[in-house]
Amino acid sequence: MQLNDTDFQLFDVPATFAQDRARLDARWKELQREAHPDRFAAQGAAAQRVAMQWSVRINEAYQRLKDPIKRASYLCALNGSPIDAENNTAMPADFLMQQMEWREELDEVHDEAGADRLRGEVDASRVRALSSLDWLIDENVDYPGAAGQVRALMFIERFAEDIDAKSAQWGQ
């Protein structure tokens, strides 16, 4: 293992979108046990600092690999198609229209039942988008297409948070 290994190399898993979460969890625990700073207490402060660096690196990799959007973003970046969400907000017209419709619907929602209905629609869209990432990355090897889909998922996630925020207002 090297600090500059990819997250996939570090976790000894294939560099694919589809991942076995149980395998990731087990490998994370194994790596954390190996790199825990307490194991290096007898070797001095320098060895403990290196162990701490490894522990941080392992945790960062685990956070990326276990989250489908972060994992897809990472795969796209590794394969020359960074997400670049801050500078590239281009979306297909039909997706933008859907976003506008959802925003209008959210403005008109005044109870939890309406929020739940809209949340269900957004969740279904999220599931479809995640499924298409599996196809775009693992089957079609279309990283530019996957990058666009990740940007769309980021919009969907933010909108889902907006629904939750509006729902929280009613709970107060």
Coordinates of C-alpha atoms in Angstrom, one line a residue:
M1 CA 0.0 0.0 0.0
Q2 CA 1.1 3.5 -0.9
L3 CA -0.4 6.8 0.3
N4 CA -0.8 7.8 -3.4
D5 CA -2.7 4.6 -4.3
T6 CA -6.2 5.1 -5.6
D7 CA -9.0 4.5 -3.1
F8 CA -9.9 1.4 -5.1
Q9 CA -6.3 0.1 -4.8
L10 CA -6.2 0.9 -1.1
F11 CA -9.4 -1.0 -0.5
D12 CA -8.4 -3.8 -2.9
V13 CA -11.7 -3.5 -4.8
P14 CA -12.3 -3.1 -8.6
A15 CA -12.5 0.5 -9.9
T16 CA -16.2 0.3 -10.7
F17 CA -19.3 2.1 -9.7
A18 CA -21.0 -1.0 -8.4
Q19 CA -19.5 -1.9 -5.0
D20 CA -20.3 -4.4 -2.3
R21 CA -20.9 -2.2 0.7
A22 CA -20.3 -5.1 3.2
R23 CA -16.9 -5.7 1.5
L24 CA -16.1 -2.0 1.8
D25 CA -17.1 -1.9 5.5
A26 CA -15.1 -5.0 6.3
R27 CA -12.0 -3.7 4.5
W28 CA -12.3 -0.3 6.2
K29 CA -12.3 -2.0 9.6
E30 CA -9.3 -4.2 8.6
L31 CA -7.3 -1.2 7.4
Q32 CA -8.2 0.9 10.5
R33 CA -7.0 -1.9 12.7
E34 CA -3.7 -2.1 10.8
A35 CA -3.1 1.6 10.8
H36 CA -4.4 2.5 14.3
P37 CA -1.9 4.9 16.0
D38 CA -2.1 2.9 19.3
R39 CA -0.4 0.0 17.5
F40 CA 2.6 2.1 17.0
A41 CA 2.9 3.6 20.5
A42 CA 6.1 1.7 21.3
Q43 CA 7.7 3.0 18.1
G44 CA 7.6 6.6 19.0
A45 CA 5.8 9.8 18.0
A46 CA 7.0 9.8 14.3
A47 CA 5.5 6.3 13.8
Q48 CA 2.3 7.4 15.4
R49 CA 2.1 10.5 13.1
V50 CA 2.5 8.3 10.0
A51 CA -0.1 5.9 11.4
M52 CA -2.4 8.9 11.9
Q53 CA -1.8 10.0 8.3
W54 CA -2.7 6.5 7.1
S55 CA -5.8 6.5 9.3
V56 CA -7.0 9.8 7.8
R57 CA -6.3 8.6 4.3
I58 CA -8.2 5.4 4.9
N59 CA -11.2 7.3 6.3
E60 CA -11.2 9.7 3.3
A61 CA -11.1 6.8 0.9
Y62 CA -13.9 5.0 2.7
Q63 CA -16.1 8.1 2.7
R64 CA -15.7 8.4 -1.1
L65 CA -16.2 4.8 -1.8
K66 CA -19.3 4.2 0.3
D67 CA -21.2 7.2 -1.1
P68 CA -22.4 6.5 -4.7
I69 CA -22.3 10.2 -5.8
K70 CA -18.8 10.7 -4.3
R71 CA -17.7 7.3 -5.8
A72 CA -19.0 8.3 -9.3
S73 CA -17.4 11.7 -9.0
Y74 CA -14.1 10.1 -8.1
L75 CA -14.3 7.6 -10.9
C76 CA -15.0 10.3 -13.4
A77 CA -12.1 12.4 -12.2
L78 CA -9.7 9.4 -12.3
N79 CA -10.8 8.9 -15.9
G80 CA -10.3 12.4 -17.2
S81 CA -13.9 13.7 -16.7
P82 CA -13.9 15.8 -13.5
I83 CA -17.3 16.9 -12.3
D84 CA -16.3 20.6 -12.1
A85 CA -19.8 21.4 -10.7
E86 CA -18.7 25.0 -9.7
N87 CA -17.9 25.9 -13.3
N88 CA -20.0 23.5 -15.4
T89 CA -23.7 23.7 -14.6
A90 CA -24.9 22.8 -18.1
M91 CA -27.9 20.5 -18.0
P92 CA -30.2 19.0 -20.6
A93 CA -33.3 21.2 -21.2
D94 CA -35.7 18.5 -20.0
F95 CA -33.8 18.2 -16.7
L96 CA -33.9 21.9 -16.2
M97 CA -37.7 21.9 -16.9
Q98 CA -38.2 19.2 -14.4
Q99 CA -36.2 21.2 -11.8
M100 CA -38.4 24.2 -12.5
E101 CA -41.6 22.1 -12.2
W102 CA -40.4 20.7 -8.8
R103 CA -39.5 24.2 -7.6
E104 CA -43.1 25.4 -8.4
E105 CA -44.6 22.3 -6.8
L106 CA -42.5 22.9 -3.7
D107 CA -43.7 26.5 -3.5
E108 CA -47.3 25.2 -3.6
V109 CA -46.8 22.5 -1.0
H110 CA -48.4 23.5 2.4
D111 CA -48.5 20.2 4.3
E112 CA -46.5 17.1 5.0
A113 CA -48.6 14.9 2.6
G114 CA -47.7 17.2 -0.3
A115 CA -44.1 17.2 0.7
D116 CA -44.1 13.4 0.9
R117 CA -45.6 13.1 -2.5
L118 CA -43.0 15.4 -4.0
R119 CA -40.2 13.6 -2.0
G120 CA -41.4 10.3 -3.5
E121 CA -41.1 11.7 -7.0
V122 CA -37.6 13.1 -6.3
D123 CA -36.5 9.9 -4.7
A124 CA -37.6 7.9 -7.7
S125 CA -35.7 10.3 -10.0
R126 CA -32.6 9.8 -7.7
V127 CA -32.9 6.0 -8.0
R128 CA -33.2 6.2 -11.8
A129 CA -30.1 8.5 -12.0
L130 CA -28.1 6.2 -9.8
S131 CA -29.0 3.3 -11.9
S132 CA -27.9 5.1 -15.1
L133 CA -24.6 5.8 -13.4
D134 CA -24.1 2.1 -13.1
W135 CA -24.7 1.7 -16.8
L136 CA -22.7 4.8 -17.9
I137 CA -19.6 3.9 -15.9
D138 CA -19.5 0.1 -15.6
E139 CA -21.1 -1.0 -18.8
N140 CA -20.7 1.9 -21.3
V141 CA -17.5 3.4 -19.9
D142 CA -18.9 6.9 -20.7
Y143 CA -17.2 9.1 -18.1
P144 CA -18.2 12.4 -19.7
G145 CA -21.8 11.2 -19.7
A146 CA -21.5 10.0 -16.1
A147 CA -20.1 13.4 -15.1
G148 CA -23.2 15.1 -16.4
Q149 CA -25.3 12.6 -14.5
V150 CA -23.4 13.2 -11.3
R151 CA -24.1 17.0 -11.7
A152 CA -27.8 16.2 -12.1
L153 CA -27.7 14.0 -9.0
M154 CA -26.1 16.9 -7.1
F155 CA -29.1 19.1 -8.1
I156 CA -31.5 16.3 -7.0
E157 CA -29.8 16.0 -3.7
R158 CA -30.0 19.7 -3.0
F159 CA -33.6 19.8 -3.9
A160 CA -34.4 16.9 -1.6
E161 CA -32.7 18.9 1.2
D162 CA -35.0 21.9 0.3
I163 CA -38.0 19.6 0.7
D164 CA -36.7 18.5 4.1
A165 CA -36.1 22.1 5.1
K166 CA -39.6 23.1 4.2
S167 CA -41.0 20.1 6.1
A168 CA -38.9 21.0 9.1
Q169 CA -40.6 24.4 9.2
W170 CA -44.0 22.8 9.8
G171 CA -42.6 20.7 12.6
Q172 CA -41.6 23.8 14.6

